[in-house]
mmCIF file with all atom_site columns, C-alpha atoms in Angstrom:
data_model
loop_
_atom_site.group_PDB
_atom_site.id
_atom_site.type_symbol
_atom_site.label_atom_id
_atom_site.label_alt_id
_atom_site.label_comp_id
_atom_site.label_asym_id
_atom_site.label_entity_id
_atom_site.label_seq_id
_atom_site.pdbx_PDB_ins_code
_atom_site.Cartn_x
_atom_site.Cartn_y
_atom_site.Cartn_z
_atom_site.occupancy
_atom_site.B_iso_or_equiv
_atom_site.pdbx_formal_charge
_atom_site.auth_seq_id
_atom_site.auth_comp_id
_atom_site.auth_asym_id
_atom_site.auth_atom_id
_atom_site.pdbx_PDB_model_num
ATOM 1  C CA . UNK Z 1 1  ? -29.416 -8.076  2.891  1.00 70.00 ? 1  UNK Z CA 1
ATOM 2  C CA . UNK Z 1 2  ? -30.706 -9.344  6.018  1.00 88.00 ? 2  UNK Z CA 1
ATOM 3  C CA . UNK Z 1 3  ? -34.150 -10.859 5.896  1.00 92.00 ? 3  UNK Z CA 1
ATOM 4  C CA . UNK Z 1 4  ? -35.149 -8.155  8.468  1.00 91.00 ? 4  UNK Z CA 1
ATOM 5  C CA . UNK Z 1 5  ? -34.406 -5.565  5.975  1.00 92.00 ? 5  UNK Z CA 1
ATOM 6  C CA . UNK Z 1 6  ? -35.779 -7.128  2.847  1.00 93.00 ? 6  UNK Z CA 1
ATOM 7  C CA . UNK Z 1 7  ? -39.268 -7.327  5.606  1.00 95.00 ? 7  UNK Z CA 1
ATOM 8  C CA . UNK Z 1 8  ? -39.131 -3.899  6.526  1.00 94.00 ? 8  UNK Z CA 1
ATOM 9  C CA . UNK Z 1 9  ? -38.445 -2.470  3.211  1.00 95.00 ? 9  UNK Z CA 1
ATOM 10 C CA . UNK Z 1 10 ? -41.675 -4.777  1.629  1.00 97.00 ? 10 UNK Z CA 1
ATOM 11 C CA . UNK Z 1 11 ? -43.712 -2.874  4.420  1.00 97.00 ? 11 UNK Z CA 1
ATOM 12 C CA . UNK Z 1 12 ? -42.483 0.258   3.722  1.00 97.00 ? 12 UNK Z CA 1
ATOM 13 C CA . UNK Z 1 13 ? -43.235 -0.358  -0.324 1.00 97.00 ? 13 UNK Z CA 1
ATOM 14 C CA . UNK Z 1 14 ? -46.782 -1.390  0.847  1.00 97.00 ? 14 UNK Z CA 1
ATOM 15 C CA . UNK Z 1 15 ? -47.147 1.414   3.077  1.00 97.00 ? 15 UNK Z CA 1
ATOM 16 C CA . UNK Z 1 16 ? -45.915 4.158   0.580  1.00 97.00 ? 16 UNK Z CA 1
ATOM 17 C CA . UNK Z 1 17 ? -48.270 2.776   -1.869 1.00 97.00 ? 17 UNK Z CA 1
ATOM 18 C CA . UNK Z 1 18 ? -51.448 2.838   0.428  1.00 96.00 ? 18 UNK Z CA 1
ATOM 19 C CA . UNK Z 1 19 ? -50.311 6.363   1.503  1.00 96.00 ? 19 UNK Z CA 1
ATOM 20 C CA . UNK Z 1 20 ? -50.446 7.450   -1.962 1.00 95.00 ? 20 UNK Z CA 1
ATOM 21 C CA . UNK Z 1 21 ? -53.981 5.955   -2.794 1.00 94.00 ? 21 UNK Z CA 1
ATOM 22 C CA . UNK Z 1 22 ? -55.730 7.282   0.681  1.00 93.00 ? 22 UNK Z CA 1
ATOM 23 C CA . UNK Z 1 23 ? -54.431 10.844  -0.134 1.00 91.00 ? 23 UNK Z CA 1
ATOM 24 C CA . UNK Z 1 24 ? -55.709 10.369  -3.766 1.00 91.00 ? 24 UNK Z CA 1
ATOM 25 C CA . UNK Z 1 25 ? -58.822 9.502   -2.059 1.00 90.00 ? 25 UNK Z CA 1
ATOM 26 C CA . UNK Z 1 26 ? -59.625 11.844  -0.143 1.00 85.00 ? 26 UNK Z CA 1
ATOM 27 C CA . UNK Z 1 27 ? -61.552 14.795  -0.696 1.00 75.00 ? 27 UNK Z CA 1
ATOM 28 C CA . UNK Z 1 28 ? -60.404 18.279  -1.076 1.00 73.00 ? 28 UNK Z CA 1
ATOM 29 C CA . UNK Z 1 29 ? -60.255 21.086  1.364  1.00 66.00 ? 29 UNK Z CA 1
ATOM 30 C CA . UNK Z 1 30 ? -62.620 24.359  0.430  1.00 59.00 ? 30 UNK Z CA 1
ATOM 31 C CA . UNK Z 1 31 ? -62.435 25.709  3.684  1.00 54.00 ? 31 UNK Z CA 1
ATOM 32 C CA . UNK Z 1 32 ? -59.133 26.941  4.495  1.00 52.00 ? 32 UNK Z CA 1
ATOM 33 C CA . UNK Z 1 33 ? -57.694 29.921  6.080  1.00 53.00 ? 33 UNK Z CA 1
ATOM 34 C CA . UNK Z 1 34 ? -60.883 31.628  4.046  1.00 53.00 ? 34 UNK Z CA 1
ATOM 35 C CA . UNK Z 1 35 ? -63.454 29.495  5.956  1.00 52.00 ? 35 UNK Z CA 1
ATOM 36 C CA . UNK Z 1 36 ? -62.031 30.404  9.141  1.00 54.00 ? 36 UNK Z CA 1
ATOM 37 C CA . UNK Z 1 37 ? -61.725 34.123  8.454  1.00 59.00 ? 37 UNK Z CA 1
ATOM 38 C CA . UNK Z 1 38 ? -65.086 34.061  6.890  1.00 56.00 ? 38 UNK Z CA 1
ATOM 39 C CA . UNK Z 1 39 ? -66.869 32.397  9.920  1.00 55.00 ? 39 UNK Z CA 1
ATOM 40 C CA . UNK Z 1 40 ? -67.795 28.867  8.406  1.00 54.00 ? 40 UNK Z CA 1
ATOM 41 C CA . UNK Z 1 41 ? -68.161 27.804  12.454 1.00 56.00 ? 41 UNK Z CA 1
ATOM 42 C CA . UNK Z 1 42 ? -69.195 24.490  13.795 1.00 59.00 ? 42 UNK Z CA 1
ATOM 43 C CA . UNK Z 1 43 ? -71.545 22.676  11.770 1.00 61.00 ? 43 UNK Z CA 1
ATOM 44 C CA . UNK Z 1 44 ? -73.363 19.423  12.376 1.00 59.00 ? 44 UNK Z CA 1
ATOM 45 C CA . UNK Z 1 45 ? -70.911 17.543  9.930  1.00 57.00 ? 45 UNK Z CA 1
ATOM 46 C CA . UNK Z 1 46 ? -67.303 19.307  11.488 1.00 59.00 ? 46 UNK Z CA 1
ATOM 47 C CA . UNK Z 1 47 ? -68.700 17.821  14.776 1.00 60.00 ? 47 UNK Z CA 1
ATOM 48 C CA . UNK Z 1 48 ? -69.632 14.378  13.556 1.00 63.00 ? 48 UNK Z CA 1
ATOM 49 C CA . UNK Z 1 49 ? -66.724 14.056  11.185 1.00 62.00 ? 49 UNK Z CA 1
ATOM 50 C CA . UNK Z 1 50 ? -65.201 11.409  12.865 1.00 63.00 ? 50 UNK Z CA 1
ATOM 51 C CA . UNK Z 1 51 ? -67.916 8.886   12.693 1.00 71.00 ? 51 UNK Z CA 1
ATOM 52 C CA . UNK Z 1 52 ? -68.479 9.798   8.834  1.00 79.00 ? 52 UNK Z CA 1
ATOM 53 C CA . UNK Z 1 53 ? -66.639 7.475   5.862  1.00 81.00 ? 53 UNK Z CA 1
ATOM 54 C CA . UNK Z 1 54 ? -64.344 10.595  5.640  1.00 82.00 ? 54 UNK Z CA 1
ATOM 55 C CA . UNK Z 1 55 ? -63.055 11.174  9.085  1.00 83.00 ? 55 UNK Z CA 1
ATOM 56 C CA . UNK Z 1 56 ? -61.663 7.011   9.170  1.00 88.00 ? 56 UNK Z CA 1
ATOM 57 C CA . UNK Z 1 57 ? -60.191 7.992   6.074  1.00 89.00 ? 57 UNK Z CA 1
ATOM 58 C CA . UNK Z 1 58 ? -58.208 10.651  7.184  1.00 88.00 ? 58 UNK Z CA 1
ATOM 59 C CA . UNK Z 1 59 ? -57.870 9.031   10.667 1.00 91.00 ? 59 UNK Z CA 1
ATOM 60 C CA . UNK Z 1 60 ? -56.057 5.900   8.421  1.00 92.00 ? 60 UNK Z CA 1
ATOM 61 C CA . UNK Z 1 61 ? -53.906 8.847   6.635  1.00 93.00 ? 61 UNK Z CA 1
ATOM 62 C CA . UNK Z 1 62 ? -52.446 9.918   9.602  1.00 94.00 ? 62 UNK Z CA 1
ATOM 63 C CA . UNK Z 1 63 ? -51.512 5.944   10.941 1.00 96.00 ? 63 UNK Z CA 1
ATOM 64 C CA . UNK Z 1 64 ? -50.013 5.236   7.439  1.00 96.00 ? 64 UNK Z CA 1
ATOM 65 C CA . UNK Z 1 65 ? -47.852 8.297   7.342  1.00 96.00 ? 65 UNK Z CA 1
ATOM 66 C CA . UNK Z 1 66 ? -46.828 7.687   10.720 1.00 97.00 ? 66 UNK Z CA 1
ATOM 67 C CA . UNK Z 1 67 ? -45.803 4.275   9.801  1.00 97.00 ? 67 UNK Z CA 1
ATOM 68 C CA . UNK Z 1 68 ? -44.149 5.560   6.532  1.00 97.00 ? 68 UNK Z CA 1
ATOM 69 C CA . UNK Z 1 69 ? -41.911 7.739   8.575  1.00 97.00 ? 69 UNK Z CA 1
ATOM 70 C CA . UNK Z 1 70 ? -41.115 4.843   11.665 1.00 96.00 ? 70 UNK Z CA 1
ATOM 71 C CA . UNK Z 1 71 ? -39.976 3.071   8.695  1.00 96.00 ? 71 UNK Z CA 1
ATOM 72 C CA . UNK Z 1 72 ? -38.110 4.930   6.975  1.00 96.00 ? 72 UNK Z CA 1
ATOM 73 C CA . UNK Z 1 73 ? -36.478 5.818   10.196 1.00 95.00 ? 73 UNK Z CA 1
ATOM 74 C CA . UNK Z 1 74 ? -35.629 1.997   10.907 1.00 93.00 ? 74 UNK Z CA 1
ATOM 75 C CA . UNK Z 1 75 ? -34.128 1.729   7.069  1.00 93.00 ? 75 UNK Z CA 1
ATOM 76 C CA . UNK Z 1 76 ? -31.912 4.145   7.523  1.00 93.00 ? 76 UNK Z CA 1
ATOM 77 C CA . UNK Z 1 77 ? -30.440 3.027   10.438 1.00 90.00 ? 77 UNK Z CA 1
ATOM 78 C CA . UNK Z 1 78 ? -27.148 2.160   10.752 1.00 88.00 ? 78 UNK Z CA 1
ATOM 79 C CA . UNK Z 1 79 ? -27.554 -1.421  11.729 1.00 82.00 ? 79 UNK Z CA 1
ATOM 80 C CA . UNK Z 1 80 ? -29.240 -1.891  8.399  1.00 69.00 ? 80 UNK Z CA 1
ATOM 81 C CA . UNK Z 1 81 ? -25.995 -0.450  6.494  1.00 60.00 ? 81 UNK Z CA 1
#
């Protein structure tokens, strides 16, 4: 194994594992499809979401699973083989 590989693949065990814990983190979703059909509009929390604890959670989901799959992608390249 190249030491580039062993790198990459200790990232992508880190980043797997913090993708894992976030998600278990986060809370569930009891809107839905019903909360839209229903008419659960904008509220004062769906517009300040971002700036909540909850919002830079899922905003950190969404970087770690895009690093999860850049990674992956770079493991399984051939050059790696």
């Amino acid at each position: 194994m190249t030491a580039l590989k062993i790198v990459l693949t200790i990232a992508f065990i880190l980043v797997s594992i913090a993708v894992v814990g976030i998600v278990l983190i986060q809370d569930g979703e009891t809107g839905g499809l019903a909360g839209s059909i229903s008419g659960g509009g904008e509220t004062f929390w769906t517009k300040n979401k971002n700036r909540s604890a909850e919002g830079k959670i899922e905003k950190a989901t969404k970087y770690l699973v895009i690093a999860f799959l850049v990674l992956a992608l770079l493991l399984n390249l051939p050059v790696f083989g």
